[in-house]
Every structure is written in structure tokens, then in C-alpha cells.
Amino acid sequence: MEGYFWHITDPDTGRVVIALCGANQGPDGPWATLGLAAWPTGFLRTAAVDGAWTDPDRLGVRAGADLRAFDATGQRLHLDLGPGAGLDMEIRDPLPWPHRALGGSSVFQMVPGLNQYWHPWLLGGRACGTAVLGDSVWEFENAQVYAEKNWGREGFPDSWWWGQAQGFADPLACVAFAGGMVTAGPLRTEVTGLVVRLPDARVIRLGNPLISPVATRTGDEQWRLSGRGYGWRIDIEASAPLDAAFVLPVPLPSEHRNVPGDLEHLAGELKVTVRRHGLLVWEGSTALAALEHGGLARARQELRRRGLGETLESAPPMRREN
């Protein structure tokens, strides 16, 4: 599985859109997990489609029987999930990941056979284009954009946590984190990677267990992280009500099907504080943070709590706040 994810945030309107594509290789050939969701409308459309292709030389992914349902590169994003569900975006003035030697997974990226890897390749830029969401058409001209890639042998780990935030007072700031139980053969350890792009363009990455560990406490409605290393300390507190979470699908590549697996918020509260040798460098807050608490058992439990069938692949929020 190679997962591609875009997060578009428009602080001026409070509108948020996410688009995802999981390019999967199963015993019956390539297929894809596709999704489009938006806040504050609670719009959600997901699908499992035959056909997927990823560019072996640069960032690029296509999906669908004719490879036209999803078509994305580092400069553009196109998604067509049928009538009333589409996205066409151009990415301008991109702010890419600056460190060529290592990505978001740091030294773990060089360890073969892990169940999951993570790389936040786009830490900002301008998203310009159109989103078709049911009966609504949203236009974006200078929305903030973030994008990442994750990959693993059989989809996602047993449990994980994730967050990404823009919409701070300074539009150049960006926060992203991802963690879970990392396994490879007998190796089993809990790891969280934490990335902050400061308004002055410096990018800090913490999360190596020995030299820059990130302590994480998560729940259905709370995310707390504290990372230290290289003279830096980064603290994050985030929250979002469980009823406002989307239930999103994750792929089981070898079974050629999607299952409910991810509780994702698109308008969480997040506060971040960055210090260097004890001195405050930057702090910011946003009410448009994307926050995840993932796991197959957790998603099934939430569907049951909402009175929905466990076989559903996805579900919109219970409460939609404008």
C-alpha cells in the first residue's frame, strides 16, 4: 500500500477539504482506496476502485479503471468520484520537505520491512481550484495546503495517531505528527514522528527514540505530545469531540477491500509551543486541525456507538458545527 493524502485549509472561510488515495497491490492486481471529505458540511464520499499506478521516478499517483478517477502529482490534484464529488486543484508556491537525506520517518526510513513509513513531503503552499461537494461548489484561491505519503506491506498498523495543522496566525507555519506501533519481525516499538515548520522557514523533526523522543498520550478526544532533542522542546495539546469525527476507510490490500479504520476530525483545536534551550521561539493555535485516532477495532466500536452497521466502510460526523 502506498497512501497519498492532501489537506486543504482555508482559514478565511473555515472550510477544510481532504483527499486521499491508497494505491494497493493485491493478489488480483492493483486497486485503490479513494476518499473526499469536507468541513463544515460533513460531506463524505469514499470508494474502492480497480486500477492504480504510482510513478517510480517522482511523486505521482493515478487510480481507477482508466486511471482517471484520481490523478495527482506534486503540482496538481484531480479527483472524480462521480456526480457531486470531485476536486480539481493546482498547487502553487509549494514549500517542500527540505531534508533530502531523510524523510519524516527519519532513521526508520532506512530500516527494511517495517509495517508503516511516513513522509510529509509538502509543508505548505497555495491550493487554487474547485471542490464539488454534493450540491455545493467551493472555490479556492489562496488556501493552505499540506500533503504526505505513507506506505506499508498490509495497509495500516493495528493502532495509530496522527495530526496536521495549519490555519495559524502566520500562514507559513505548519505542524504534522504521526505515530503508532512499528513492527518488523521481532522488532516492536511505539514511535511518534513530530514535524514543525516555523514561520521563519526552519523545519524541526523530532521522534528518534534515543536522541529526540516524543512522548504521546492520545484518546478518542485528546492528543498530547511532548518532544525533546537537539536543544528543542515542542509541546502540543489538541482536542476534538468524538461525535464530530469522520469514520474513514482503510485498505486491506491482500483482501481487495476497504474496512472502517480511521476516526478523523477536520476542525480540531490545537496549540503548539516551541522552545530552544528553554527560550520560547514560537507558539500558535488553530481551530482547523486535522486529528486522527486510528485502528480497526476502534472504528468498528464507533460505528456501533452510532447505531450503524460494522460493515459500513465510512460514515460522516454525527454533529456538524457551522
mmCIF file of C-alpha atoms in Angstrom, residues 6-272:
data_model
loop_
_atom_site.group_PDB
_atom_site.id
_atom_site.type_symbol
_atom_site.label_atom_id
_atom_site.label_comp_id
_atom_site.label_asym_id
_atom_site.label_seq_id
_atom_site.Cartn_x
_atom_site.Cartn_y
_atom_site.Cartn_z
ATOM 1 C CA TRP A 6 -3.865 16.115 0.762
ATOM 2 C CA HIS A 7 -5.240 18.519 3.388
ATOM 3 C CA ILE A 8 -6.580 21.888 2.178
ATOM 4 C CA THR A 9 -7.343 24.566 4.764
ATOM 5 C CA ASP A 10 -8.979 27.949 4.086
ATOM 6 C CA PRO A 11 -8.761 29.975 7.318
ATOM 7 C CA ASP A 12 -10.727 32.893 5.844
ATOM 8 C CA THR A 13 -13.857 30.784 5.342
ATOM 9 C CA GLY A 14 -13.277 27.954 7.838
ATOM 10 C CA ARG A 15 -13.561 25.443 5.012
ATOM 11 C CA VAL A 16 -11.459 22.279 5.006
ATOM 12 C CA VAL A 17 -11.153 19.547 2.370
ATOM 13 C CA ILE A 18 -9.179 16.300 2.412
ATOM 14 C CA ALA A 19 -8.493 13.966 -0.493
ATOM 15 C CA LEU A 20 -6.891 10.543 -0.202
ATOM 16 C CA CYS A 21 -5.742 7.742 -2.440
ATOM 17 C CA GLY A 22 -4.387 4.419 -1.264
ATOM 18 C CA ALA A 23 -2.711 2.647 -4.188
ATOM 19 C CA ASN A 24 -2.891 -1.032 -3.271
ATOM 20 C CA GLN A 25 -1.407 -4.171 -4.768
ATOM 21 C CA GLY A 26 -3.451 -7.314 -4.119
ATOM 22 C CA PRO A 27 -3.446 -10.876 -5.419
ATOM 23 C CA ASP A 28 -5.942 -9.897 -8.134
ATOM 24 C CA GLY A 29 -3.957 -6.862 -9.268
ATOM 25 C CA PRO A 30 -3.787 -3.155 -8.399
ATOM 26 C CA TRP A 31 -6.731 -1.334 -6.855
ATOM 27 C CA ALA A 32 -7.275 1.877 -4.897
ATOM 28 C CA THR A 33 -8.957 3.336 -1.826
ATOM 29 C CA LEU A 34 -10.323 6.814 -2.633
ATOM 30 C CA GLY A 35 -11.893 9.422 -0.387
ATOM 31 C CA LEU A 36 -13.105 13.029 -0.315
ATOM 32 C CA ALA A 37 -14.376 14.783 2.807
ATOM 33 C CA ALA A 38 -15.155 18.372 3.763
ATOM 34 C CA TRP A 39 -15.884 20.558 6.787
ATOM 35 C CA PRO A 40 -18.114 22.197 7.980
ATOM 36 C CA THR A 41 -20.692 20.491 5.731
ATOM 37 C CA GLY A 42 -19.740 16.958 6.808
ATOM 38 C CA PHE A 43 -19.621 15.851 3.169
ATOM 39 C CA LEU A 44 -18.069 12.402 2.623
ATOM 40 C CA ARG A 45 -17.642 10.144 -0.396
ATOM 41 C CA THR A 46 -15.390 7.073 -0.485
ATOM 42 C CA ALA A 47 -14.831 4.220 -2.906
ATOM 43 C CA ALA A 48 -12.777 1.141 -3.708
ATOM 44 C CA VAL A 49 -11.879 1.063 -7.409
ATOM 45 C CA ASP A 50 -9.929 -1.293 -9.621
ATOM 46 C CA GLY A 51 -6.730 0.051 -11.121
ATOM 47 C CA ALA A 52 -3.857 2.001 -9.572
ATOM 48 C CA TRP A 53 -0.468 3.281 -10.739
ATOM 49 C CA THR A 54 2.341 5.111 -8.939
ATOM 50 C CA ASP A 55 5.217 6.933 -10.647
ATOM 51 C CA PRO A 56 8.511 5.119 -9.981
ATOM 52 C CA ASP A 57 10.633 8.234 -10.632
ATOM 53 C CA ARG A 58 8.773 11.100 -8.956
ATOM 54 C CA LEU A 59 5.680 11.798 -6.904
ATOM 55 C CA GLY A 60 2.624 10.773 -8.868
ATOM 56 C CA VAL A 61 -0.396 8.516 -8.456
ATOM 57 C CA ARG A 62 -3.380 7.547 -10.616
ATOM 58 C CA ALA A 63 -6.357 5.317 -9.891
ATOM 59 C CA GLY A 64 -9.499 3.944 -11.456
ATOM 60 C CA ALA A 65 -10.242 1.618 -14.340
ATOM 61 C CA ASP A 66 -8.975 4.235 -16.814
ATOM 62 C CA LEU A 67 -6.606 5.818 -14.236
ATOM 63 C CA ARG A 68 -8.704 8.994 -14.317
ATOM 64 C CA ALA A 69 -10.669 8.809 -11.065
ATOM 65 C CA PHE A 70 -7.588 10.075 -9.228
ATOM 66 C CA ASP A 71 -4.652 11.809 -10.910
ATOM 67 C CA ALA A 72 -2.126 13.716 -8.830
ATOM 68 C CA THR A 73 1.445 14.984 -8.954
ATOM 69 C CA GLY A 74 3.405 17.488 -6.914
ATOM 70 C CA GLN A 75 1.734 20.331 -8.824
ATOM 71 C CA ARG A 76 -1.864 19.235 -9.337
ATOM 72 C CA LEU A 77 -4.648 17.182 -7.805
ATOM 73 C CA HIS A 78 -7.684 15.749 -9.613
ATOM 74 C CA LEU A 79 -10.339 13.513 -8.066
ATOM 75 C CA ASP A 80 -13.591 12.321 -9.678
ATOM 76 C CA LEU A 81 -15.873 10.142 -7.564
ATOM 77 C CA GLY A 82 -18.914 10.593 -9.771
ATOM 78 C CA PRO A 83 -21.654 13.245 -9.808
ATOM 79 C CA GLY A 84 -21.442 15.627 -6.880
ATOM 80 C CA ALA A 85 -17.980 14.572 -5.717
ATOM 81 C CA GLY A 86 -14.869 15.994 -7.319
ATOM 82 C CA LEU A 87 -11.768 18.076 -6.812
ATOM 83 C CA ASP A 88 -9.502 19.982 -9.190
ATOM 84 C CA MET A 89 -6.592 21.806 -7.593
ATOM 85 C CA GLU A 90 -3.342 23.418 -8.661
ATOM 86 C CA ILE A 91 -0.548 23.670 -6.089
ATOM 87 C CA ARG A 92 1.349 26.959 -6.291
ATOM 88 C CA ASP A 93 4.359 28.255 -4.355
ATOM 89 C CA PRO A 94 4.996 24.847 -2.751
ATOM 90 C CA LEU A 95 7.009 24.543 0.466
ATOM 91 C CA PRO A 96 8.525 21.042 0.146
ATOM 92 C CA TRP A 97 10.241 18.913 2.755
ATOM 93 C CA PRO A 98 13.765 20.415 2.957
ATOM 94 C CA HIS A 99 15.922 17.459 4.050
ATOM 95 C CA ARG A 100 16.875 15.198 1.155
ATOM 96 C CA ALA A 101 18.786 12.583 3.174
ATOM 97 C CA LEU A 102 15.923 11.530 5.450
ATOM 98 C CA GLY A 103 12.151 11.920 5.385
ATOM 99 C CA GLY A 104 9.534 12.139 8.083
ATOM 100 C CA SER A 105 10.297 8.620 9.309
ATOM 101 C CA SER A 106 13.944 9.667 9.818
ATOM 102 C CA VAL A 107 16.293 6.737 10.522
ATOM 103 C CA PHE A 108 13.345 4.312 10.434
ATOM 104 C CA GLN A 109 13.024 5.055 6.720
ATOM 105 C CA MET A 110 16.248 3.057 6.182
ATOM 106 C CA VAL A 111 15.005 0.027 8.134
ATOM 107 C CA PRO A 112 13.541 -2.522 5.686
ATOM 108 C CA GLY A 113 10.328 -4.400 6.285
ATOM 109 C CA LEU A 114 8.548 -2.064 8.705
ATOM 110 C CA ASN A 115 4.770 -2.196 8.728
ATOM 111 C CA GLN A 116 4.474 1.563 8.097
ATOM 112 C CA TYR A 117 6.529 4.526 6.868
ATOM 113 C CA TRP A 118 5.534 8.214 6.798
ATOM 114 C CA HIS A 119 6.788 11.239 4.881
ATOM 115 C CA PRO A 120 5.233 14.754 4.953
ATOM 116 C CA TRP A 121 6.549 15.895 1.583
ATOM 117 C CA LEU A 122 4.620 19.199 1.301
ATOM 118 C CA LEU A 123 4.589 21.556 4.302
ATOM 119 C CA GLY A 124 2.737 24.439 2.723
ATOM 120 C CA GLY A 125 1.806 26.256 -0.444
ATOM 121 C CA ARG A 126 -1.318 27.642 -2.098
ATOM 122 C CA ALA A 127 -4.179 25.460 -3.301
ATOM 123 C CA CYS A 128 -6.156 27.031 -6.124
ATOM 124 C CA GLY A 129 -9.166 25.365 -7.720
ATOM 125 C CA THR A 130 -12.624 23.904 -7.191
ATOM 126 C CA ALA A 131 -14.271 21.286 -4.978
ATOM 127 C CA VAL A 132 -17.666 19.808 -5.891
ATOM 128 C CA LEU A 133 -19.355 18.599 -2.700
ATOM 129 C CA GLY A 134 -22.902 17.439 -3.288
ATOM 130 C CA ASP A 135 -24.941 20.466 -4.309
ATOM 131 C CA SER A 136 -22.173 22.885 -3.297
ATOM 132 C CA VAL A 137 -19.225 24.125 -5.313
ATOM 133 C CA TRP A 138 -16.363 25.628 -3.327
ATOM 134 C CA GLU A 139 -13.774 27.871 -4.963
ATOM 135 C CA PHE A 140 -10.280 28.145 -3.506
ATOM 136 C CA GLU A 141 -7.720 30.771 -4.477
ATOM 137 C CA ASN A 142 -5.175 31.010 -1.673
ATOM 138 C CA ALA A 143 -5.975 28.094 0.596
ATOM 139 C CA GLN A 144 -3.174 26.491 2.598
ATOM 140 C CA VAL A 145 -2.152 23.001 1.565
ATOM 141 C CA TYR A 146 -0.292 20.078 3.116
ATOM 142 C CA ALA A 147 0.424 16.663 1.595
ATOM 143 C CA GLU A 148 2.069 13.445 2.714
ATOM 144 C CA LYS A 149 2.783 9.882 1.696
ATOM 145 C CA ASN A 150 2.727 6.724 3.799
ATOM 146 C CA TRP A 151 3.424 3.155 2.793
ATOM 147 C CA GLY A 152 3.474 -0.348 4.228
ATOM 148 C CA ARG A 153 3.028 -4.001 3.375
ATOM 149 C CA GLU A 154 -0.549 -4.542 4.532
ATOM 150 C CA GLY A 155 -2.098 -1.133 4.892
ATOM 151 C CA PHE A 156 -2.058 0.452 8.339
ATOM 152 C CA PRO A 157 -0.745 -0.639 11.752
ATOM 153 C CA ASP A 158 -3.056 -2.065 14.419
ATOM 154 C CA SER A 159 -3.404 1.364 16.013
ATOM 155 C CA TRP A 160 -2.081 4.836 15.260
ATOM 156 C CA TRP A 161 -2.457 8.558 15.904
ATOM 157 C CA TRP A 162 -1.917 11.452 13.543
ATOM 158 C CA GLY A 163 -2.408 15.183 13.270
ATOM 159 C CA GLN A 164 -1.769 18.043 10.889
ATOM 160 C CA ALA A 165 -2.476 21.711 11.369
ATOM 161 C CA GLN A 166 -2.319 24.976 9.512
ATOM 162 C CA GLY A 167 -4.566 27.994 9.864
ATOM 163 C CA PHE A 168 -2.251 29.651 12.391
ATOM 164 C CA ALA A 169 -1.869 33.432 12.612
ATOM 165 C CA ASP A 170 1.252 33.075 10.466
ATOM 166 C CA PRO A 171 0.315 31.276 7.215
ATOM 167 C CA LEU A 172 3.818 29.819 6.804
ATOM 168 C CA ALA A 173 3.587 27.719 9.988
ATOM 169 C CA CYS A 174 2.795 24.029 9.723
ATOM 170 C CA VAL A 175 2.568 21.153 12.217
ATOM 171 C CA ALA A 176 2.366 17.420 11.498
ATOM 172 C CA PHE A 177 2.776 14.276 13.554
ATOM 173 C CA ALA A 178 2.229 10.553 13.064
ATOM 174 C CA GLY A 179 2.730 7.641 15.410
ATOM 175 C CA GLY A 180 1.838 4.076 16.138
ATOM 176 C CA MET A 181 3.207 0.643 16.871
ATOM 177 C CA VAL A 182 6.082 -0.031 14.463
ATOM 178 C CA THR A 183 6.895 -3.679 13.779
ATOM 179 C CA ALA A 184 9.405 -5.616 11.673
ATOM 180 C CA GLY A 185 9.886 -9.271 12.548
ATOM 181 C CA PRO A 186 10.709 -9.388 16.276
ATOM 182 C CA LEU A 187 11.045 -5.578 16.441
ATOM 183 C CA ARG A 188 8.031 -3.933 18.104
ATOM 184 C CA THR A 189 8.181 -0.384 19.405
ATOM 185 C CA GLU A 190 5.916 2.641 19.728
ATOM 186 C CA VAL A 191 7.175 5.666 17.777
ATOM 187 C CA THR A 192 5.845 9.170 17.043
ATOM 188 C CA GLY A 193 7.365 11.484 14.439
ATOM 189 C CA LEU A 194 6.753 15.215 15.003
ATOM 190 C CA VAL A 195 7.449 17.934 12.429
ATOM 191 C CA VAL A 196 7.082 21.710 12.798
ATOM 192 C CA ARG A 197 7.727 24.272 10.091
ATOM 193 C CA LEU A 198 8.357 27.570 11.867
ATOM 194 C CA PRO A 199 7.255 30.898 10.371
ATOM 195 C CA ASP A 200 10.941 31.674 9.676
ATOM 196 C CA ALA A 201 11.119 28.536 7.423
ATOM 197 C CA ARG A 202 13.138 26.337 9.797
ATOM 198 C CA VAL A 203 11.859 22.746 9.860
ATOM 199 C CA ILE A 204 12.269 20.727 13.075
ATOM 200 C CA ARG A 205 11.830 16.972 13.137
ATOM 201 C CA LEU A 206 11.740 15.020 16.411
ATOM 202 C CA GLY A 207 10.954 11.377 17.025
ATOM 203 C CA ASN A 208 14.104 9.236 17.113
ATOM 204 C CA PRO A 209 13.534 7.162 20.274
ATOM 205 C CA LEU A 210 17.020 7.590 21.754
ATOM 206 C CA ILE A 211 18.041 11.140 20.819
ATOM 207 C CA SER A 212 14.787 13.037 20.170
ATOM 208 C CA PRO A 213 11.908 11.079 21.700
ATOM 209 C CA VAL A 214 8.298 12.219 21.545
ATOM 210 C CA ALA A 215 6.063 11.217 24.455
ATOM 211 C CA THR A 216 2.464 10.800 23.305
ATOM 212 C CA ARG A 217 -0.859 10.402 25.081
ATOM 213 C CA THR A 218 -3.940 10.000 22.933
ATOM 214 C CA GLY A 219 -7.587 9.207 23.432
ATOM 215 C CA ASP A 220 -10.787 9.478 21.465
ATOM 216 C CA GLU A 221 -10.904 13.241 22.029
ATOM 217 C CA GLN A 222 -7.437 14.288 23.243
ATOM 218 C CA TRP A 223 -3.926 14.373 21.738
ATOM 219 C CA ARG A 224 -0.936 15.418 23.860
ATOM 220 C CA LEU A 225 2.648 15.304 22.607
ATOM 221 C CA SER A 226 5.932 16.447 24.107
ATOM 222 C CA GLY A 227 9.157 16.094 22.146
ATOM 223 C CA ARG A 228 12.753 16.919 23.076
ATOM 224 C CA GLY A 229 16.003 16.798 21.151
ATOM 225 C CA TYR A 230 18.874 18.830 19.689
ATOM 226 C CA GLY A 231 18.081 21.649 22.132
ATOM 227 C CA TRP A 232 14.443 21.845 21.055
ATOM 228 C CA ARG A 233 11.283 21.163 23.029
ATOM 229 C CA ILE A 234 7.914 21.000 21.295
ATOM 230 C CA ASP A 235 4.631 20.615 23.181
ATOM 231 C CA ILE A 236 1.257 20.048 21.529
ATOM 232 C CA GLU A 237 -2.214 19.890 23.031
ATOM 233 C CA ALA A 238 -5.170 19.121 20.776
ATOM 234 C CA SER A 239 -8.800 18.134 21.200
ATOM 235 C CA ALA A 240 -11.945 17.414 19.220
ATOM 236 C CA PRO A 241 -15.355 15.905 20.139
ATOM 237 C CA LEU A 242 -15.819 12.281 19.103
ATOM 238 C CA ASP A 243 -19.223 12.954 17.552
ATOM 239 C CA ALA A 244 -17.560 15.287 15.029
ATOM 240 C CA ALA A 245 -15.211 12.596 13.677
ATOM 241 C CA PHE A 246 -15.499 11.127 10.202
ATOM 242 C CA VAL A 247 -15.158 7.347 10.055
ATOM 243 C CA LEU A 248 -12.850 6.767 7.098
ATOM 244 C CA PRO A 249 -11.928 3.550 5.314
ATOM 245 C CA VAL A 250 -8.507 1.916 5.251
ATOM 246 C CA PRO A 251 -7.480 -0.795 2.804
ATOM 247 C CA LEU A 252 -6.772 -4.451 3.373
ATOM 248 C CA PRO A 253 -4.586 -4.774 0.263
ATOM 249 C CA SER A 254 -4.418 -8.571 0.187
ATOM 250 C CA GLU A 255 -8.215 -8.851 0.527
ATOM 251 C CA HIS A 256 -9.024 -6.263 -2.157
ATOM 252 C CA ARG A 257 -11.435 -4.364 0.079
ATOM 253 C CA ASN A 258 -11.798 -1.379 2.375
ATOM 254 C CA VAL A 259 -12.812 -1.566 6.012
ATOM 255 C CA PRO A 260 -13.642 1.168 8.559
ATOM 256 C CA GLY A 261 -10.423 2.012 10.338
ATOM 257 C CA ASP A 262 -9.868 5.691 10.991
ATOM 258 C CA LEU A 263 -11.600 8.333 13.125
ATOM 259 C CA GLU A 264 -10.653 11.684 11.618
ATOM 260 C CA HIS A 265 -11.533 15.231 12.649
ATOM 261 C CA LEU A 266 -11.178 18.200 10.308
ATOM 262 C CA ALA A 267 -11.744 21.042 12.778
ATOM 263 C CA GLY A 268 -9.939 20.233 15.997
ATOM 264 C CA GLU A 269 -8.409 22.690 18.434
ATOM 265 C CA LEU A 270 -4.600 22.571 18.541
ATOM 266 C CA LYS A 271 -1.995 24.596 20.426
ATOM 267 C CA VAL A 272 1.741 24.233 19.866
#
